[in-house]
Amino acid sequence: VQLQASGGGSVQAGGSLRLSCAASGRIFGINSMGWFRQAPGKQRELVARVTSYGSPTYADSAQGPFNISRDLDKNTVTLEMKSLQREDTAVYYCKWAVVEPGHPGSVNYWGQGTQVTVSS
């Protein structure tokens, strides 16, 4: 499975961005799709996650201004971010937890990361 993230960029505080992550390759099943971010000098943290059933989970900081959605037909997961603030500046990574034959639980795949920069 290969993941291709896109949609990062630079915006002013209060602006919006839309990140997309498209998967290719053979996918037997999906447990969850999510977005993480890593700011300079900080650990990677969960932003939002959505299960294959469509149930979303958000970090406290993302609750409200961010919305995660998935399209299982197109194998994509999208993160719409509104009211961006400087503290949202980070490299954003998509991660898919997929089912693979012979592997118990999930196998995790990561996208290459896309930079989001918010300026005041």
PDB file of N, CA and C in Angstrom, residues 1 8 14 18 20 30 33-34 39 43-44 46 51 61 64 75 80 103 109 113:
ATOM      1  N   VAL A   1       0.862  -1.186   0.000  1.00  0.00           N
ATOM      2  CA  VAL A   1       0.000   0.000   0.000  1.00  0.00           C
ATOM      3  C   VAL A   1       0.896   1.234   0.000  1.00  0.00           C
ATOM      4  N   GLY A   8      -0.944  20.476   1.438  1.00  0.00           N
ATOM      5  CA  GLY A   8      -0.328  21.374   2.395  1.00  0.00           C
ATOM      6  C   GLY A   8       0.015  22.709   1.760  1.00  0.00           C
ATOM      7  N   GLY A  14      -6.244  31.978  10.731  1.00  0.00           N
ATOM      8  CA  GLY A  14      -7.656  32.105  10.420  1.00  0.00           C
ATOM      9  C   GLY A  14      -8.039  31.481   9.094  1.00  0.00           C
ATOM     10  N   ARG A  18      -7.056  22.130   2.989  1.00  0.00           N
ATOM     11  CA  ARG A  18      -7.668  20.814   2.834  1.00  0.00           C
ATOM     12  C   ARG A  18      -6.577  19.825   2.440  1.00  0.00           C
ATOM     13  N   SER A  20      -5.431  15.914   1.546  1.00  0.00           N
ATOM     14  CA  SER A  20      -5.955  14.660   1.037  1.00  0.00           C
ATOM     15  C   SER A  20      -4.871  13.598   1.058  1.00  0.00           C
ATOM     16  N   ILE A  30      -9.723  -2.120   5.699  1.00  0.00           N
ATOM     17  CA  ILE A  30      -9.237  -0.920   6.377  1.00  0.00           C
ATOM     18  C   ILE A  30      -9.822  -0.877   7.782  1.00  0.00           C
ATOM     19  N   MET A  33      -8.227   5.273   9.175  1.00  0.00           N
ATOM     20  CA  MET A  33      -7.402   6.202   8.411  1.00  0.00           C
ATOM     21  C   MET A  33      -7.280   7.472   9.240  1.00  0.00           C
ATOM     22  N   GLY A  34      -6.112   8.034   9.293  1.00  0.00           N
ATOM     23  CA  GLY A  34      -5.957   9.180  10.166  1.00  0.00           C
ATOM     24  C   GLY A  34      -4.899  10.154   9.706  1.00  0.00           C
ATOM     25  N   ALA A  39       5.354  18.862  14.814  1.00  0.00           N
ATOM     26  CA  ALA A  39       5.956  20.190  14.790  1.00  0.00           C
ATOM     27  C   ALA A  39       7.439  20.071  15.151  1.00  0.00           C
ATOM     28  N   GLN A  43       6.930  15.635  19.444  1.00  0.00           N
ATOM     29  CA  GLN A  43       6.583  14.296  19.006  1.00  0.00           C
ATOM     30  C   GLN A  43       5.406  14.328  18.049  1.00  0.00           C
ATOM     31  N   ARG A  44       5.340  13.320  17.231  1.00  0.00           N
ATOM     32  CA  ARG A  44       4.192  13.195  16.330  1.00  0.00           C
ATOM     33  C   ARG A  44       2.941  12.938  17.160  1.00  0.00           C
ATOM     34  N   LEU A  46      -1.554  12.620  17.157  1.00  0.00           N
ATOM     35  CA  LEU A  46      -2.784  12.400  16.414  1.00  0.00           C
ATOM     36  C   LEU A  46      -3.547  13.710  16.260  1.00  0.00           C
ATOM     37  N   THR A  51     -12.692   5.661  11.376  1.00  0.00           N
ATOM     38  CA  THR A  51     -12.737   4.220  11.111  1.00  0.00           C
ATOM     39  C   THR A  51     -13.364   3.975   9.748  1.00  0.00           C
ATOM     40  N   SER A  61      -7.434  19.681  20.335  1.00  0.00           N
ATOM     41  CA  SER A  61      -7.122  20.919  19.615  1.00  0.00           C
ATOM     42  C   SER A  61      -7.789  20.978  18.254  1.00  0.00           C
ATOM     43  N   GLY A  64     -13.811  20.635  16.391  1.00  0.00           N
ATOM     44  CA  GLY A  64     -14.516  21.847  15.987  1.00  0.00           C
ATOM     45  C   GLY A  64     -14.021  22.384  14.649  1.00  0.00           C
ATOM     46  N   ASN A  75     -10.649   5.381  -2.094  1.00  0.00           N
ATOM     47  CA  ASN A  75      -9.502   5.138  -1.220  1.00  0.00           C
ATOM     48  C   ASN A  75      -8.787   6.433  -0.840  1.00  0.00           C
ATOM     49  N   GLU A  80     -10.162  18.522   6.417  1.00  0.00           N
ATOM     50  CA  GLU A  80     -10.442  19.927   6.175  1.00  0.00           C
ATOM     51  C   GLU A  80     -10.146  20.696   7.458  1.00  0.00           C
ATOM     52  N   HIS A 103      -1.434 -11.341   8.912  1.00  0.00           N
ATOM     53  CA  HIS A 103      -0.991 -10.394   9.930  1.00  0.00           C
ATOM     54  C   HIS A 103      -2.112 -10.167  10.930  1.00  0.00           C
ATOM     55  N   TYR A 109       0.528   1.970   7.513  1.00  0.00           N
ATOM     56  CA  TYR A 109       1.239   2.622   6.415  1.00  0.00           C
ATOM     57  C   TYR A 109       1.169   4.133   6.605  1.00  0.00           C
ATOM     58  N   GLY A 113       4.160  12.874   4.230  1.00  0.00           N
ATOM     59  CA  GLY A 113       4.118  14.126   4.974  1.00  0.00           C
ATOM     60  C   GLY A 113       3.948  15.323   4.059  1.00  0.00           C
TER      61      GLY A 113
END
